[in-house]
CSV table of C-alpha atoms in Angstrom, one decimal:
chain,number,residue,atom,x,y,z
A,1,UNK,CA,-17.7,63.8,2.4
A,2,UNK,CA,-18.0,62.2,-1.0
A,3,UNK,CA,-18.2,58.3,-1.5
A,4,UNK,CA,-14.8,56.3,-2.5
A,5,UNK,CA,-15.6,54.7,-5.6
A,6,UNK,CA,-13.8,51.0,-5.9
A,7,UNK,CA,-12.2,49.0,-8.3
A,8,UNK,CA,-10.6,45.9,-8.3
A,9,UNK,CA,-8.3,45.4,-11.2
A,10,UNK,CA,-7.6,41.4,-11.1
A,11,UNK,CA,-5.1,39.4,-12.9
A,12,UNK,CA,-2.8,42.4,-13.0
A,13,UNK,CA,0.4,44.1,-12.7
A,14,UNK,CA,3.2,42.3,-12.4
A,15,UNK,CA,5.9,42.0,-9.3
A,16,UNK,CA,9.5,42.0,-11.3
A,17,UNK,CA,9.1,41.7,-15.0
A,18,UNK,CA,11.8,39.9,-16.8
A,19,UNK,CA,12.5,43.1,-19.1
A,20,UNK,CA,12.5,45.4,-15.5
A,21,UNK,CA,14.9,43.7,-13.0
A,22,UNK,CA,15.8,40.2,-14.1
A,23,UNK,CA,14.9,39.2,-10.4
A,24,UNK,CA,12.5,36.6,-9.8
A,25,UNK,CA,8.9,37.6,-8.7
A,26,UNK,CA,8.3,38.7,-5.1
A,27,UNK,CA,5.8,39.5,-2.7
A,28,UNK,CA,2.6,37.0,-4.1
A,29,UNK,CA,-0.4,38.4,-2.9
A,30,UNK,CA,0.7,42.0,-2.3
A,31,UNK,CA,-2.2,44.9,-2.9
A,32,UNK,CA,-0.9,48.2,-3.4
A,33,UNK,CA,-3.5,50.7,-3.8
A,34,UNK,CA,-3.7,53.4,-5.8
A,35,UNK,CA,-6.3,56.6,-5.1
A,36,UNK,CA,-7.1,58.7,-7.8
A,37,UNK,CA,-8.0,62.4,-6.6
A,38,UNK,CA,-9.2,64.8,-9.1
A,39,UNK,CA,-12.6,66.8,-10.0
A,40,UNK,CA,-15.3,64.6,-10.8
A,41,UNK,CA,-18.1,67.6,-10.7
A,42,UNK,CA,-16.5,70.9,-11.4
A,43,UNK,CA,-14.5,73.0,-13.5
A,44,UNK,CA,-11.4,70.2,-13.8
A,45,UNK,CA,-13.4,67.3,-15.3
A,46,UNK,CA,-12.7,67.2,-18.0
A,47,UNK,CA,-8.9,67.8,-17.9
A,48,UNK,CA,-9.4,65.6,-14.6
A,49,UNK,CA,-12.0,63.6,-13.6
A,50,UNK,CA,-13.0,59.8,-15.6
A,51,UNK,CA,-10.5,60.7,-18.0
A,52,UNK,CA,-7.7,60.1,-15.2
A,53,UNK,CA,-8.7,57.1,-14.0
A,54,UNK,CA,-9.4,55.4,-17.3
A,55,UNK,CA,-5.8,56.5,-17.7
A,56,UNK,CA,-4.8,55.0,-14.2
A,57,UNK,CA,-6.4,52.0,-15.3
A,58,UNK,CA,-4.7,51.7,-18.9
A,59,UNK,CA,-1.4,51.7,-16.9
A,60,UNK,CA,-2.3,48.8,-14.4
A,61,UNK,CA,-2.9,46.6,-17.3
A,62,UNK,CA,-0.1,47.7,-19.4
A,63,UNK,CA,2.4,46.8,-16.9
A,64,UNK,CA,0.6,42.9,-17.3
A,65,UNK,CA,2.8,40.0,-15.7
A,66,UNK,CA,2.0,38.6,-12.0
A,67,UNK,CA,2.9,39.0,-9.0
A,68,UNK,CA,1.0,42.0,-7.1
A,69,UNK,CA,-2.7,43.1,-7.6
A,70,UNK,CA,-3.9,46.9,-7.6
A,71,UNK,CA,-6.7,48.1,-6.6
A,72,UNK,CA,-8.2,51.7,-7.5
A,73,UNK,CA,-10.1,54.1,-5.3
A,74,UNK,CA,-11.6,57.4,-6.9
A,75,UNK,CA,-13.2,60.6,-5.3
A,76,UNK,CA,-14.2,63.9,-6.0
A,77,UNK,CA,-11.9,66.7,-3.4
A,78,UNK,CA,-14.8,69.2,-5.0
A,79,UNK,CA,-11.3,71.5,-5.1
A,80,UNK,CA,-11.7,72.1,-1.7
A,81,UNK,CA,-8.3,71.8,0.2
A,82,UNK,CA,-10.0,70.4,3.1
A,83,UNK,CA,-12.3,67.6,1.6
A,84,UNK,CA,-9.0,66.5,-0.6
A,85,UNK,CA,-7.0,66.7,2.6
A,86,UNK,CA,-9.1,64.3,4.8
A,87,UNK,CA,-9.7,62.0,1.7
A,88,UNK,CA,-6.3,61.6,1.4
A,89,UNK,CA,-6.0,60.8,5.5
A,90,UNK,CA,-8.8,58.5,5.5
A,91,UNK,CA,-7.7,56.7,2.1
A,92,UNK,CA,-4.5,56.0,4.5
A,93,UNK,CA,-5.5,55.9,7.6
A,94,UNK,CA,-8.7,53.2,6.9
A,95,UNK,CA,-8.3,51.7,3.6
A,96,UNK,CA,-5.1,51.8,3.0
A,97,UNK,CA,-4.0,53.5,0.0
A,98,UNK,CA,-0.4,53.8,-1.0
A,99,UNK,CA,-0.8,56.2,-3.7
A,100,UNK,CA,-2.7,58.8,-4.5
A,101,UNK,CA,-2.9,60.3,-8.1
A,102,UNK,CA,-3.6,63.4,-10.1
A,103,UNK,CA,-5.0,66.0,-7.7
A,104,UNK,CA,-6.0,69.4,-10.0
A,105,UNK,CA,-6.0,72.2,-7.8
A,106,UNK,CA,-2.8,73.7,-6.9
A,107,UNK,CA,-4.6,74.7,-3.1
A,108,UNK,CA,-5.8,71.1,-2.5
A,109,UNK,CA,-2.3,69.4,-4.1
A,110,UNK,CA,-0.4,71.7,-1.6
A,111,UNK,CA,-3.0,70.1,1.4
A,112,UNK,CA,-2.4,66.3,0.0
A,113,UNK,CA,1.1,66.7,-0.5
A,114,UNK,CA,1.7,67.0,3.4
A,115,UNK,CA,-0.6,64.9,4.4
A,116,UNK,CA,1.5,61.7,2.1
A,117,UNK,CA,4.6,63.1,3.0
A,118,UNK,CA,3.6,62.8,7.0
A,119,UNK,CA,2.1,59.5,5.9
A,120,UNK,CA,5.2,58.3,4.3
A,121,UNK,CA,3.3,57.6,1.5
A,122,UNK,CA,3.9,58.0,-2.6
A,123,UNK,CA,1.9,61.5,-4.0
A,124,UNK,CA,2.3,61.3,-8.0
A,125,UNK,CA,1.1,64.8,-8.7
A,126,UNK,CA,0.1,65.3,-12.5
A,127,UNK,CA,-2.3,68.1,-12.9
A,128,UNK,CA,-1.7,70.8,-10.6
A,129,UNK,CA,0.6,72.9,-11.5
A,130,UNK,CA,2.3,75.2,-8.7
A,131,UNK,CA,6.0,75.2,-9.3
A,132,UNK,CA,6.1,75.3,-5.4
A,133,UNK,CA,5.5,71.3,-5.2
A,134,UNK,CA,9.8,71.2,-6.4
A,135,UNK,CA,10.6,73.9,-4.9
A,136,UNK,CA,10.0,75.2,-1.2
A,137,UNK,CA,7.4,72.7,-0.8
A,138,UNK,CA,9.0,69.8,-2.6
A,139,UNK,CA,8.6,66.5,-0.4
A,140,UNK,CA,10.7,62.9,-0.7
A,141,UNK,CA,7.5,61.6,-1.7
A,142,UNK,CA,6.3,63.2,-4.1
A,143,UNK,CA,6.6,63.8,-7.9
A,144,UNK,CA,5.7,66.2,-10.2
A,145,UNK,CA,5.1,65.1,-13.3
A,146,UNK,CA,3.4,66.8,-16.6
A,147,UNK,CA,4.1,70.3,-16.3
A,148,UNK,CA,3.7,73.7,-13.9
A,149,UNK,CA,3.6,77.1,-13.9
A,150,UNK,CA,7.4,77.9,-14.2
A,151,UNK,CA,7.5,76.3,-17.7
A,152,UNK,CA,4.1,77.2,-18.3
A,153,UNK,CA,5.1,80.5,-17.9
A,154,UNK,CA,8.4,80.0,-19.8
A,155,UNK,CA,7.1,78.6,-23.0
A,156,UNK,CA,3.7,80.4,-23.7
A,157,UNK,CA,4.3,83.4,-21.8
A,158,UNK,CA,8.2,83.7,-23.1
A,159,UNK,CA,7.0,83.3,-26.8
A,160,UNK,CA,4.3,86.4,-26.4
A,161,UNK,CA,6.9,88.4,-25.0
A,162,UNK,CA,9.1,87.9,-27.8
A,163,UNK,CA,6.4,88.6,-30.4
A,164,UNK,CA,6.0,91.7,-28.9
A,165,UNK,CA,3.6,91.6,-26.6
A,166,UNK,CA,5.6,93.8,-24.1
A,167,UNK,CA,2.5,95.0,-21.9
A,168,UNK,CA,0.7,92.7,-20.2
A,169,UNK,CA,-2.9,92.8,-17.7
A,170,UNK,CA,-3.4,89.7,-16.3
A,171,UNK,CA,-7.2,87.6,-15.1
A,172,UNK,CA,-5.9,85.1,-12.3
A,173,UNK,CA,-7.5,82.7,-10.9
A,174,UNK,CA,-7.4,83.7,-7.3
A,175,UNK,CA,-6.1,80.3,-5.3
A,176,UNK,CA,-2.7,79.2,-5.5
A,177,UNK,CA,-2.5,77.9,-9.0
A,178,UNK,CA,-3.4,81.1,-10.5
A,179,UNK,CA,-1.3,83.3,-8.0
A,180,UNK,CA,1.8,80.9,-8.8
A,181,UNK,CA,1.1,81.2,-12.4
A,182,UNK,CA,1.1,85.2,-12.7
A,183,UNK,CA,4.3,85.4,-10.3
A,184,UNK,CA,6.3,82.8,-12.7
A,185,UNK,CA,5.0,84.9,-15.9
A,186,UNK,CA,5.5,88.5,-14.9
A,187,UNK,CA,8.9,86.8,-14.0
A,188,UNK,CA,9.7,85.9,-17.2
A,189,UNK,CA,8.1,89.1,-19.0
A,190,UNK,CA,10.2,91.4,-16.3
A,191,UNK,CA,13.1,89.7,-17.7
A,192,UNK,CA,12.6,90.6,-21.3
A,193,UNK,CA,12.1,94.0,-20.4
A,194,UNK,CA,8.5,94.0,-20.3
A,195,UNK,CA,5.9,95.4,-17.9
A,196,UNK,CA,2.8,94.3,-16.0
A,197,UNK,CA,0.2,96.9,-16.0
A,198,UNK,CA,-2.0,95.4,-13.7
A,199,UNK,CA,-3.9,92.4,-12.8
A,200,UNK,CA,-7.8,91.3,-11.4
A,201,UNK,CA,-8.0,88.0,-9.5
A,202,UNK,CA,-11.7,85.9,-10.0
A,203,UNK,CA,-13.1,83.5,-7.9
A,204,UNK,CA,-13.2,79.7,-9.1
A,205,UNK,CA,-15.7,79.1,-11.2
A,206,UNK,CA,-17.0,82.3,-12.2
A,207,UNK,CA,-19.1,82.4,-14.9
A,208,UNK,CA,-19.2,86.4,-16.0
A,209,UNK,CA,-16.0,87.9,-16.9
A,210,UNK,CA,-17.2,91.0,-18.3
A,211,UNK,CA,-16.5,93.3,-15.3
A,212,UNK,CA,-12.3,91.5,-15.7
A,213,UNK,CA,-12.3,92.1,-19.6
A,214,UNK,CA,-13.3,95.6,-19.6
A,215,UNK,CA,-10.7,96.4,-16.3
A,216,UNK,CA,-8.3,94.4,-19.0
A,217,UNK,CA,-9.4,96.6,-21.9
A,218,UNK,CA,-8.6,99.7,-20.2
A,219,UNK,CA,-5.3,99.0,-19.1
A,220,UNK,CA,-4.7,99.0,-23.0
A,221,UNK,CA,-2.2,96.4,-22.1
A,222,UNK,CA,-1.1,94.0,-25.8
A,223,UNK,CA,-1.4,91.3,-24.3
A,224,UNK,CA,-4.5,89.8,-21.4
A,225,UNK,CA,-2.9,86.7,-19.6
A,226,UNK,CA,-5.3,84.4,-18.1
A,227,UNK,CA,-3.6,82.9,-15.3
A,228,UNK,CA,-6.7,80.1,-14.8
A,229,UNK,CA,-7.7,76.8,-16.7
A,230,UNK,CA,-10.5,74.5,-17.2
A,231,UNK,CA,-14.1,75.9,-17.7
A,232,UNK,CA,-12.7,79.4,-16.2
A,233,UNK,CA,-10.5,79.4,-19.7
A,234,UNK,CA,-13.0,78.6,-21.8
A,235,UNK,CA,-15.6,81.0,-20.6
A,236,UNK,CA,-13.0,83.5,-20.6
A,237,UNK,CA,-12.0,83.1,-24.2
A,238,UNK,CA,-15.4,83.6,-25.2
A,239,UNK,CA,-16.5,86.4,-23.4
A,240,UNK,CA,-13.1,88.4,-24.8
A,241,UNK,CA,-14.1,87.3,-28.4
A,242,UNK,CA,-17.8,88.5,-27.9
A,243,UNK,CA,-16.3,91.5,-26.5
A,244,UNK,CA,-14.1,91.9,-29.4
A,245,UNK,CA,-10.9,92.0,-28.2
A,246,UNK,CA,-8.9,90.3,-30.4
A,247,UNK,CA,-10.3,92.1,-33.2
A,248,UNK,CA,-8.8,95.3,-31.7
A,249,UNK,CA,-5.3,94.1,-31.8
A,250,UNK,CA,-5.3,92.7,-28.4
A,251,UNK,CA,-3.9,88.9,-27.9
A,252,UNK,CA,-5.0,86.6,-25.7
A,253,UNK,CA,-2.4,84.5,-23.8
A,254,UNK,CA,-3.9,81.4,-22.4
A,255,UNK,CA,-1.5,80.4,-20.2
A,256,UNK,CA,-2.6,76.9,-19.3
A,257,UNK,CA,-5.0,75.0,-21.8
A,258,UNK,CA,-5.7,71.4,-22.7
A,259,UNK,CA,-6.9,70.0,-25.9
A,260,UNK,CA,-10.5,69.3,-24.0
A,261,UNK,CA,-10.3,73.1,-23.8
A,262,UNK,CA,-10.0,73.8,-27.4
A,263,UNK,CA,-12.8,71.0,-28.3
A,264,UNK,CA,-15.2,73.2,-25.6
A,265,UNK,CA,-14.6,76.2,-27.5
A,266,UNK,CA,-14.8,74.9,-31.0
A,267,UNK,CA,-11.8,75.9,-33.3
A,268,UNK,CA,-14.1,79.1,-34.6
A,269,UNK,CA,-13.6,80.5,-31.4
A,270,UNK,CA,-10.2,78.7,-30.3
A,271,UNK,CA,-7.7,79.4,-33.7
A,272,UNK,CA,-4.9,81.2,-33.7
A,273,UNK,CA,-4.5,80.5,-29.3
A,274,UNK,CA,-1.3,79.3,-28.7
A,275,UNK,CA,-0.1,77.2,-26.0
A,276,UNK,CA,1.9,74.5,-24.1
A,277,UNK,CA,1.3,71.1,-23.3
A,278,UNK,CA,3.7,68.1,-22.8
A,279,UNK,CA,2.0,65.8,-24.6
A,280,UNK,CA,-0.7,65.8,-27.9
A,281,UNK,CA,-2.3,62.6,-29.1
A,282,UNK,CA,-1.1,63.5,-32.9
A,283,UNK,CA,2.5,64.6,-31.7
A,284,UNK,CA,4.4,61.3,-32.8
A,285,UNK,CA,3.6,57.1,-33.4
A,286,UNK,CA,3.8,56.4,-29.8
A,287,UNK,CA,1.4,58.5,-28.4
A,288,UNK,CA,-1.0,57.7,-31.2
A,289,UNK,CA,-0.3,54.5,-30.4
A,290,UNK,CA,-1.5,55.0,-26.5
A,291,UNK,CA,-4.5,57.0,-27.9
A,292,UNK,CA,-6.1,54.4,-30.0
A,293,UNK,CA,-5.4,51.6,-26.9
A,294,UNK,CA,-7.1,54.3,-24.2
A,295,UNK,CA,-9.7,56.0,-26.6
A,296,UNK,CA,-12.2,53.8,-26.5
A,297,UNK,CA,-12.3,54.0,-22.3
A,298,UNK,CA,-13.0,57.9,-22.3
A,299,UNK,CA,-16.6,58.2,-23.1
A,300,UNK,CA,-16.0,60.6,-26.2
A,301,UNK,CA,-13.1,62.6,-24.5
A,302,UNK,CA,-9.6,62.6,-25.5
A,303,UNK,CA,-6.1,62.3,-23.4
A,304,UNK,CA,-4.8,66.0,-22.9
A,305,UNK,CA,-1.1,66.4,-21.0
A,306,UNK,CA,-3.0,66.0,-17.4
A,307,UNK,CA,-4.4,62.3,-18.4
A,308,UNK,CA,-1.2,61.2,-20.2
A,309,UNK,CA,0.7,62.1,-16.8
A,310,UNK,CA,-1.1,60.1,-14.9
A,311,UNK,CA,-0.8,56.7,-17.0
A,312,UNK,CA,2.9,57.5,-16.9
A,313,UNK,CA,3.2,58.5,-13.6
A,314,UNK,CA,1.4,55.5,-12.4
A,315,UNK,CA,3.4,53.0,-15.1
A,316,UNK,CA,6.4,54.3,-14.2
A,317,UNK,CA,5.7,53.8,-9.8
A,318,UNK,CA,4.6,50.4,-10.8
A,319,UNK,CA,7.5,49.5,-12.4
A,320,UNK,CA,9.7,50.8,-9.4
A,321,UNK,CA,7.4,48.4,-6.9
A,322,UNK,CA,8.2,45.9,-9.4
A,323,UNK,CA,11.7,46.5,-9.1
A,324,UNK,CA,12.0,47.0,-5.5
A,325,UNK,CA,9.2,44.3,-4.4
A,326,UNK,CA,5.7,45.4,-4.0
A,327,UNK,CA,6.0,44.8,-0.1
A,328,UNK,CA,9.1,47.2,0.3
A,329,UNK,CA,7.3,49.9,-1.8
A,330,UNK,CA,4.1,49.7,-0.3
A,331,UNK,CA,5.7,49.6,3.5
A,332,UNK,CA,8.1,53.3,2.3
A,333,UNK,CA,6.9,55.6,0.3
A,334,UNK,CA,9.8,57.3,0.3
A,335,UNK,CA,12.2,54.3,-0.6
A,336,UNK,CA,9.5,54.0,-3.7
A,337,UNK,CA,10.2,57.3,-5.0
A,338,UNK,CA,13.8,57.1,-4.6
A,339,UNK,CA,13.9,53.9,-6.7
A,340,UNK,CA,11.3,56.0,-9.4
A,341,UNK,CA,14.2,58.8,-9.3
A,342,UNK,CA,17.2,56.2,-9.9
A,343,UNK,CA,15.2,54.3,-12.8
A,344,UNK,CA,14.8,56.1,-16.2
A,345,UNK,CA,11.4,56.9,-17.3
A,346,UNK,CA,10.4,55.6,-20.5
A,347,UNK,CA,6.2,55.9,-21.8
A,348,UNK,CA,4.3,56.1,-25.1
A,349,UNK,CA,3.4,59.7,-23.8
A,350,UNK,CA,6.4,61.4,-23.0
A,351,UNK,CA,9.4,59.3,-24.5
A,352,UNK,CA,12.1,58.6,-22.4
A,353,UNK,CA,12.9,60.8,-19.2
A,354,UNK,CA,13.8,61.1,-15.9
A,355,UNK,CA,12.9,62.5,-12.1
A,356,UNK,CA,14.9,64.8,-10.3
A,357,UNK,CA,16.6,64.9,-6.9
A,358,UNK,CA,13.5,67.4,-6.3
A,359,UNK,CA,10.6,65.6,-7.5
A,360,UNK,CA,10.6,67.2,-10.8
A,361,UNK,CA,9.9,64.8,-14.1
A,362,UNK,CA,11.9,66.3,-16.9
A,363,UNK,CA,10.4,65.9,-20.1
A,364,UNK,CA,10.2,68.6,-23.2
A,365,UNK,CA,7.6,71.0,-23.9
A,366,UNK,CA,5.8,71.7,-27.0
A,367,UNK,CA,4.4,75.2,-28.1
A,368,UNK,CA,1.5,74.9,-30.3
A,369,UNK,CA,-0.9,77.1,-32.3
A,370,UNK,CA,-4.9,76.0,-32.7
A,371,UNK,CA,-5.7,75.3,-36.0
A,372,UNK,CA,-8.6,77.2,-38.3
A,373,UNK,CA,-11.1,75.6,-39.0
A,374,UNK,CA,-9.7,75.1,-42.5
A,375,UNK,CA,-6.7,73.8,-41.6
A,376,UNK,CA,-8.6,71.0,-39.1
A,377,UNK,CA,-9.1,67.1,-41.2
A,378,UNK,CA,-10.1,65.2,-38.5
A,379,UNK,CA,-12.0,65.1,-35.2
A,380,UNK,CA,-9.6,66.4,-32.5
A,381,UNK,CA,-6.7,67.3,-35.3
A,382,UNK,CA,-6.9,71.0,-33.3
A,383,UNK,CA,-2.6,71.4,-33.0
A,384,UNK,CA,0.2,72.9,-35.0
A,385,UNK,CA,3.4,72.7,-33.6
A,386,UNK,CA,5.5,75.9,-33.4
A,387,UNK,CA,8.2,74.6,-31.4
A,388,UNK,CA,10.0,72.4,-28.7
A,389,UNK,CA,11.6,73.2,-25.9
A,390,UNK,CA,14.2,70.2,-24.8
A,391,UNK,CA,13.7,68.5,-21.8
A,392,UNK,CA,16.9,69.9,-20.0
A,393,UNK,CA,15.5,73.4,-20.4
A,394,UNK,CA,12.2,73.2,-20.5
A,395,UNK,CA,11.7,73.5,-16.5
A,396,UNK,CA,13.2,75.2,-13.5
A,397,UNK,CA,16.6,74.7,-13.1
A,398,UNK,CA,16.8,73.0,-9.8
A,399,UNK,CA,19.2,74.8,-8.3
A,400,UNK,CA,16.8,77.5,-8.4
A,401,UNK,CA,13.9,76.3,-6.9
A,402,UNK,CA,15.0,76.5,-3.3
A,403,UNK,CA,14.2,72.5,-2.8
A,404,UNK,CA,15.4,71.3,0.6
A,405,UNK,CA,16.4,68.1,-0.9
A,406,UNK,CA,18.6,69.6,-3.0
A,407,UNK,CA,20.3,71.5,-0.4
A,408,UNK,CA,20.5,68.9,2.1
């Protein structure tokens, strides 16, 4: 079992903010603590891993005021569903966590989100990305708040279909992330009268993709879908350029990829990808703004979508315990959420939003192309934006995800 990792962040957060509630500050000397789950080791860390917590961090001393301290616990679930399971249980259980946070890894974000839920504790999900966590397995405690495979699968996969990339093969990643992923896609490529003519599932963390590609190659499909992410992606990218696949007509959908993606590739290898993310450093003032305040925290990375989700996602819970009182949300986890779903969200990432009756955070989506080379005039200037999808339709609708919340 991995070591917890501690830190106490003093002289922070604040109880109810004047700007928040109007309400007088409650609840002096209340700890709520926060665990941030992710992949410290493996093929998430770098869409995951320091990167979140820094983010984590940011937030707890953005929110300033008094009132209530935080403390952070980290740890490595080595996306393994059982090791990010029993974290989660003893994080509870002995130290008393209230939150946990982030959680790549759509197989071990399944395993925590029961284990909150039975906890009554608050699960702010940001980068996995099974659709599943709103729908059938959508929990009072829970939200869901970057992005996931339904508009994943809507926005990048959508656009390639309406290019004219009618025949698809897909290379999944075979846990429930990439299985998720394929379904939403061939969903959406079905719909648009396309067709699936087949599909390879790969272990995590493979590192030879050669025996995939040429299955890929000789389906003569337009279009090869990678249903994967992190260092999967990347390896994957290269290994169809060095097999010369693009060069033969054949596109490359990359169904999920993060800006630390493109920088592992290099924009040689990377331009002319196209994809979806929720949030981009460049995209407007206000995430520049959040940029240059977290930048100098990351060790040389940048914040991609999965990073920004979790400073929101964690702003956004602390302002609800301000709201509420820090003892009432730390004692229901439940009655925390349900006071994050009544508020309005509002972030330097993601602009102003909201959370659904299922968990779901609804912000919009942003199609972009990788720059050349050329085109690039500044260190992690990698994005051109194609187009946006508005918040109210860039996800499921929920009457469609088969929620229990929503039906009951």
């Amino acid at each position: 079992m991995p070591l917890d990792r501690r830190s106490l962040i003093a002289g922070t957060t604040a109880a109810a903010l004047a700007g928040l509630s109007g309400r007088p500050a409650r609840a002096q000397g209340v700890t709520l603590k926060i665990g941030v789950l992710n992949d410290q080791s493996g093929v998430y860390r770098d869409i995951s891993g320091p990167t979140s917590v820094a983010c984590v961090r940011q937030a707890v001393q953005d929110l300033g005021g008094k009132g209530f301290n935080v403390e952070i616990l980290t740890a490595d679930h080595q996306n393994k569903p059982d090791v990010g399971s029993n974290i989660a249980r003893q994080w509870i259980d002995r130290d008393g966590v209230d939150v946990i946070v982030d959680v790549p890894n759509s197989a071990v974000a399944l395993a925590v989100n029961g284990v909150v839920r039975e906890k009554n504790k608050v699960y702010l999900n940001s980068t996995a990305a099974t659709a599943d966590l709103t729908g059938p397995q959508c929990s009072p405690n829970t939200v869901h708040w970057t992005y996931d495979t339904w508009m994943l699968a809507k926005s990048t996969g959508g656009a390639m279909v309406k290019a004219g990339g009618d025949t698809w093969f897909f290379i999944t990643a075979d846990y429930a992330f990439g299985h998720a992923l394929e379904r939403d896609t061939t969903a959406f490529i079905k719909a648009q009268n396309g067709r699936v003519l087949g599909a390879v599932r790969h272990p995590l963390g493979t590192t030879d993709f050669s025996s995939f590609l040429v299955q890929a190659q000789s389906s003569r499909a337009k279009v090869i879908g990678l249903a994967n992410a992190g260092t999967d992606t990347v390896n994957a990218v290269k290994q169809a350029a060095e097999f010369g696949l693009t060069r033969r007509g054949t596109k490359i959908a990359v169904l999920l990829m993060f800006i630390n993606d493109v920088h592992g590739l290099g924009l040689q290898a990377a331009q002319g990808l196209v994809c979806t993310e929720t949030f981009y450093w460049d995209l407007n003032d206000r995430t520049r703004a959040f940029t240059t305040k977290v930048k100098p925290h990351l060790a040389g990375n940048m914040p991609a979508m999965s990073h920004a989700g979790c400073y929101a996602a964690v702003l956004h819970y602390l302002k609800a315990a301000a709201d509420m009182g820090a003892d009432k949300a730390k004692a229901n986890g439940a009655e925390a959420v349900a006071r994050m779903k009544a508020m309005p969200t509002d972030d330097d990432c993601f602009g102003r939003g909201s959370i659904r009756a299922d968990g779901r955070k609804i912000h919009p989506s942003y199609l972009f192309e990788v720059k050349s080379p050329e085109e690039s005039k500044a260190p992690w200037d990698y994005y051109k934006l194609l187009q946006t999808t508005p918040a109210e339709e860039a996800f499921r609708p929920v009457a469609d995800g088969a929620c229990p919340l929503v039906r009951s």
